[in-house]
XYZ file of C-alpha atoms in Angstrom:
300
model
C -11.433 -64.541 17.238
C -11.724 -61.618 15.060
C -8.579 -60.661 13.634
C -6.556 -57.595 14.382
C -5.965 -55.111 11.897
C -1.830 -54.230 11.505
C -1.170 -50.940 12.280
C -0.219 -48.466 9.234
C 3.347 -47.909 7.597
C 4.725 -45.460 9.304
C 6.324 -44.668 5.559
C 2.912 -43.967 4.065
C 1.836 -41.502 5.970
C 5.421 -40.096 5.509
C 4.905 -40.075 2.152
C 1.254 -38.492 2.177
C 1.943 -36.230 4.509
C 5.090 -34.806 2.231
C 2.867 -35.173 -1.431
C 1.790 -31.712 -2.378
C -2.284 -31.436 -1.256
C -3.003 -29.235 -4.232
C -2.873 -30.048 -8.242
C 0.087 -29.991 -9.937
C 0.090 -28.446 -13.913
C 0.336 -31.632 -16.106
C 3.908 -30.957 -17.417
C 5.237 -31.949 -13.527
C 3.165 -34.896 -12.006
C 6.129 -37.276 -12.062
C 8.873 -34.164 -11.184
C 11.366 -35.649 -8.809
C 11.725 -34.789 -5.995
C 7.996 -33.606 -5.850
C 7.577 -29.585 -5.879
C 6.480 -28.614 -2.445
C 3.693 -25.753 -1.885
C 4.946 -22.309 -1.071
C 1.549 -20.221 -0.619
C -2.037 -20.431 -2.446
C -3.865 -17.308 -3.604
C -7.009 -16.667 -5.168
C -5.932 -17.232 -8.571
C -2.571 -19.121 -8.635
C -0.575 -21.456 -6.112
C 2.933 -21.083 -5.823
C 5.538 -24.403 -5.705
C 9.149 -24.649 -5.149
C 10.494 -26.840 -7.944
C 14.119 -27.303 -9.737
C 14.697 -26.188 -13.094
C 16.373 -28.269 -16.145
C 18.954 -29.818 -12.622
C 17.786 -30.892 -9.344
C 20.465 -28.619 -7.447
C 18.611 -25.460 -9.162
C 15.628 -24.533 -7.490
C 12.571 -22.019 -8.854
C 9.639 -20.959 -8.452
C 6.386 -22.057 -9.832
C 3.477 -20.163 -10.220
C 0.202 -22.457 -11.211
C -2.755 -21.112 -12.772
C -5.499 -23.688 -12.129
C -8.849 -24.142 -14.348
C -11.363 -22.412 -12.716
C -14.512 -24.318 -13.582
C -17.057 -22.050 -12.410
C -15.646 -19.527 -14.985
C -16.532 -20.771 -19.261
C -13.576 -22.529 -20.395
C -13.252 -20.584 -23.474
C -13.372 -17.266 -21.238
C -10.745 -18.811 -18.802
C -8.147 -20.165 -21.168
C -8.444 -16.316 -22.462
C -8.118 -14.467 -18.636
C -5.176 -17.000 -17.743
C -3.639 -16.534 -21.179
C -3.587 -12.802 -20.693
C -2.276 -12.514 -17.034
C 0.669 -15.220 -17.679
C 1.649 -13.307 -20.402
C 1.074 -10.339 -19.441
C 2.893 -10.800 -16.041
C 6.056 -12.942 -18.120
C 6.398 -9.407 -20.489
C 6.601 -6.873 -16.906
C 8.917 -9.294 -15.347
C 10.876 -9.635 -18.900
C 11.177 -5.935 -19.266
C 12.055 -5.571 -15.780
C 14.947 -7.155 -15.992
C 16.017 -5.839 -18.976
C 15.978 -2.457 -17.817
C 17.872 -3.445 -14.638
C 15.163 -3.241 -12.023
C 15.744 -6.285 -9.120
C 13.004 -8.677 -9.807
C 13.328 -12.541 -10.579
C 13.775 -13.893 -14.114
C 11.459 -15.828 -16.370
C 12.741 -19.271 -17.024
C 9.899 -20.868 -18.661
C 6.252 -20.503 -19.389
C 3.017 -22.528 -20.738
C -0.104 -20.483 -20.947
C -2.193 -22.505 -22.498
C -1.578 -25.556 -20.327
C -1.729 -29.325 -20.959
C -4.373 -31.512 -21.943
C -5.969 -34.135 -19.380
C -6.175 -37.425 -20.245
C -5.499 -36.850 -23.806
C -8.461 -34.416 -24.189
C -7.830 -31.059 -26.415
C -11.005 -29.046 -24.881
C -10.197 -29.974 -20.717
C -6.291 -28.071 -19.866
C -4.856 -28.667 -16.801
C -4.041 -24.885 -16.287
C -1.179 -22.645 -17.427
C 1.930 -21.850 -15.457
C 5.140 -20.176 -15.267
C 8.215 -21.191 -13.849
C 10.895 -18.674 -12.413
C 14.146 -18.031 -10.551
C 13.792 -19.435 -7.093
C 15.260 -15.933 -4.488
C 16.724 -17.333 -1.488
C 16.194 -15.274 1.293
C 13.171 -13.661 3.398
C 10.490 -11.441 3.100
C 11.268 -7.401 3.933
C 8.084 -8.054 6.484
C 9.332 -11.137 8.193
C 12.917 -9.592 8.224
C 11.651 -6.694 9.777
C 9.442 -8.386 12.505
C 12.727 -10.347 13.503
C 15.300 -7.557 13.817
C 12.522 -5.152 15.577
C 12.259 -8.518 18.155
C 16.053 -8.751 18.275
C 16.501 -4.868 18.686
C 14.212 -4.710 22.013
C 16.115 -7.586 23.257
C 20.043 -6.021 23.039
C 21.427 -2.442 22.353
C 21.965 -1.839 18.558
C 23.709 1.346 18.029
C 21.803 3.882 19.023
C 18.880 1.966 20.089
C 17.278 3.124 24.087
C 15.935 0.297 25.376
C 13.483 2.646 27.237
C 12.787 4.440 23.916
C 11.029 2.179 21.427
C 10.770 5.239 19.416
C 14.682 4.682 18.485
C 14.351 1.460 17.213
C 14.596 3.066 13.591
C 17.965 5.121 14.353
C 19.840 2.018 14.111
C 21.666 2.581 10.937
C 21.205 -1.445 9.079
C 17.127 0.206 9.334
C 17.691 3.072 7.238
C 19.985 1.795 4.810
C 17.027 -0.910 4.333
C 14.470 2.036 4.044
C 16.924 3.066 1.636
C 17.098 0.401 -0.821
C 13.598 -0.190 -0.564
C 12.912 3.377 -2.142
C 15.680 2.870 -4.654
C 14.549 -0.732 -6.212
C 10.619 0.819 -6.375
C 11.757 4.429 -8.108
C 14.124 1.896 -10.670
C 10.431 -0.355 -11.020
C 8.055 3.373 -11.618
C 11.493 4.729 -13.963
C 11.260 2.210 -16.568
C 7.107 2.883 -16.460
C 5.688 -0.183 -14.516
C 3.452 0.155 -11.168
C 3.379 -3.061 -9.272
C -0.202 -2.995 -7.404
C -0.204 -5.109 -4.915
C 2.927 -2.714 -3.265
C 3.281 -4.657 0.203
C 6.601 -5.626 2.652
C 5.664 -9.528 1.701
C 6.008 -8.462 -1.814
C 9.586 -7.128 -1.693
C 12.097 -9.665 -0.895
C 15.801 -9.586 0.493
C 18.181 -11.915 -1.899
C 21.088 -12.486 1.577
C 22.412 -16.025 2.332
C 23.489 -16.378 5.858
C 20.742 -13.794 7.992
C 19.730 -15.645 11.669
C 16.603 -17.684 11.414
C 15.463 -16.780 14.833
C 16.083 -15.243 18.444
C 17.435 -17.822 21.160
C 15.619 -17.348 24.468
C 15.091 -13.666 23.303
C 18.610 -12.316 22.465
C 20.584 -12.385 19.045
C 23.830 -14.432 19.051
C 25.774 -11.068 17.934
C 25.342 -7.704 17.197
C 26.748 -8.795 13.816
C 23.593 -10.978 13.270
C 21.347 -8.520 13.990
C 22.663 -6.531 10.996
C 22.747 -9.232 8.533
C 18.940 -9.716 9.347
C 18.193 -6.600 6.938
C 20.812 -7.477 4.812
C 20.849 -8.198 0.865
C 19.407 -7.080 -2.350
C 15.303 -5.965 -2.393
C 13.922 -8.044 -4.895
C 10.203 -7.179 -5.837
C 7.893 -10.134 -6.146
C 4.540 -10.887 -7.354
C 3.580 -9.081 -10.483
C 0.645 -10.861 -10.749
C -1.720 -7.194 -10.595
C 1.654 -5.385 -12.376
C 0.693 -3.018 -15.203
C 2.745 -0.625 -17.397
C 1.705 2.905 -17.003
C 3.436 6.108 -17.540
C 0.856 8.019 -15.723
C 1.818 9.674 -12.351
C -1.279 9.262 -10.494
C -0.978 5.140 -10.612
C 2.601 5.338 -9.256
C 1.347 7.606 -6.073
C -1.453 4.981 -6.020
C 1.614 2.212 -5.766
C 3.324 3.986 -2.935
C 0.350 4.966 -1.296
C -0.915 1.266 -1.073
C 2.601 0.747 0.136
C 2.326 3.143 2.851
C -0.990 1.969 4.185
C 0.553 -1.878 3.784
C 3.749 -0.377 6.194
C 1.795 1.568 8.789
C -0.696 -1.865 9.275
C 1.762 -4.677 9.079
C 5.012 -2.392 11.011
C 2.963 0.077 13.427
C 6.262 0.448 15.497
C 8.017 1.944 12.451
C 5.175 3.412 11.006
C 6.451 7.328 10.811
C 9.691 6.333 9.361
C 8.440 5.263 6.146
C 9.307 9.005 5.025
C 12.890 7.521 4.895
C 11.735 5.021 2.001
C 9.968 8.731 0.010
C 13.482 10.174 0.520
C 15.002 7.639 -1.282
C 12.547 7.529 -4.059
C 12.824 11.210 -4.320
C 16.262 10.966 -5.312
C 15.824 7.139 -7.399
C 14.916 9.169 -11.471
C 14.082 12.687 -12.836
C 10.574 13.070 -11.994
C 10.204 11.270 -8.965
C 8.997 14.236 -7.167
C 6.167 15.126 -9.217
C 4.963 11.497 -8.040
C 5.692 12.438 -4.355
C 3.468 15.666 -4.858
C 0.865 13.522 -6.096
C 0.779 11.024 -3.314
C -0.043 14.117 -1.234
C -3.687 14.112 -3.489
C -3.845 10.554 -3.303
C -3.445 10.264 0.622
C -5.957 13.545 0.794
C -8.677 11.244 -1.260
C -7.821 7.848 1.059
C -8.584 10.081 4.320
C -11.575 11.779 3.295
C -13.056 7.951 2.464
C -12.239 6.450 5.639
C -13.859 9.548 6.869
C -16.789 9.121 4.679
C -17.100 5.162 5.738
């Protein structure tokens, strides 16, 4: 009689299903406990690590080889953007702007298996913000607001959703921590709500069978300190014209990803207006910039 293979250990696939599917830089194949993945972009894939003590979580951002690209070319591209992305963040915090700190960096990357011309990628590790997004934020308290009566939220007027006042103090410090980025003379360019974070402990995760626990929970939902993110495409630039360019991608990002709230993003300009000196020669520009945008889609 043929014999009857044993079914699997349930702790293996435990353990394979937990190990991180994509490459980890050389420096942290053996990190304990293993860094999970956060997201994976075109160029770089983000993990969740600890830093120096395993109760101090950060963030890792990976630049893989690419091996379609020359490896001399490569090392010189991933060189540059580390860097160059370590110095905005660097000089962002220096000047005061809300944006997480550089812990540690490695741009030219490891060798692999002891040889000098194959790298295993360069990376940069960084302060791990706990919180959520400004977009998933927003998507939960807009949820939560059609389910109770916030302040001066209508339930029969969806159009009042913004009036609540926890929206436009968020609209507020959204246009604050942007005109502190543009005042110090760096544009971000990849503007978008999934880029701008909210540093709060303590916000509800979720809606229970539709309807917030308390009125006080739907407040803390927009809560905290907006942290930009991501300065991956960030340049530094005095010039006018790329700041409307930041705000206008912004814009566009709001209107797609928050259609409800769309016309209140003039709340966020009011702010900005009022964030450093020449703040409203951007805003005048921004009027050229969106005139440009429309006659394209127009154009096809």
């Amino acid at each position: 009689m043929a014999e009857v293979p044993s079914p699997p250990d349930p702790s293996s696939t435990v353990r394979s299903l937990s190990a991180p599917p994509l490459p980890l830089p050389a420096p942290f194949f053996y990190t304990h406990p293993t860094p999970s993945v956060i997201t994976q972009g075109a160029e770089a894939i983000l993990f969740r690590t600890t830093f120096l003590t395993p109760d101090r979580p950060c963030a890792l951002k990976y630049r893989p080889t690419k091996p379609w690209r020359h490896p001399t070319l490569d090392a010189r591209l991933t060189r540059h953007r580390i860097l160059t992305e370590a110095r905005t963040l660097v000089k962002c915090r220096r000047e005061g702007a809300s944006v997480p700190a550089v812990l540690s960096l490695d741009w030219e990357g490891s060798s692999v298996g002891g040889s000098k011309e194959q790298k295993s990628g360069g990376w940069m590790m960084m302060e791990w913000i706990e919180g959520d997004t400004v977009r998933n934020a927003l998507n939960r308290w807009l949820k939560s607001a059609r389910a109770i009566n916030v302040n001066n939220f209508d339930l029969c007027e969806a159009q009042k959703i913004p009036l609540a006042p926890e929206f436009s103090d968020l609209m507020r410090r959204i246009g604050l921590a942007i005109g502190k980025m543009h005042e110090i003379g760096i544009v971000h360019g990849d503007l978008t709500t999934s880029n701008l974070m909210l540093r709060t402990t303590g916000f509800t995760e979720g809606i229970t069978n539709g309807n917030m626990e308390a009125c006080d929970d739907a407040r803390s939902v927009l809560d905290g300190e907006v942290v930009l993110i991501d300065f991956g495409l960030a340049a530094q630039s005095l010039q006018d014209e790329d700041k409307a360019v930041d705000l206008y991608v912004l814009e566009r990002a709001f209107g797609s990803t928050h259609p409800t709230v769309e016309k209140l993003f003039g709340q966020v300009l009011d702010a900005y207006h009022t964030s450093y000196k020449s703040a409203h020669v951007v805003l005048k520009r921004l009027e050229d910039v969106r005139m440009r945008g429309r006659k394209r889609s127009m154009l096809g």
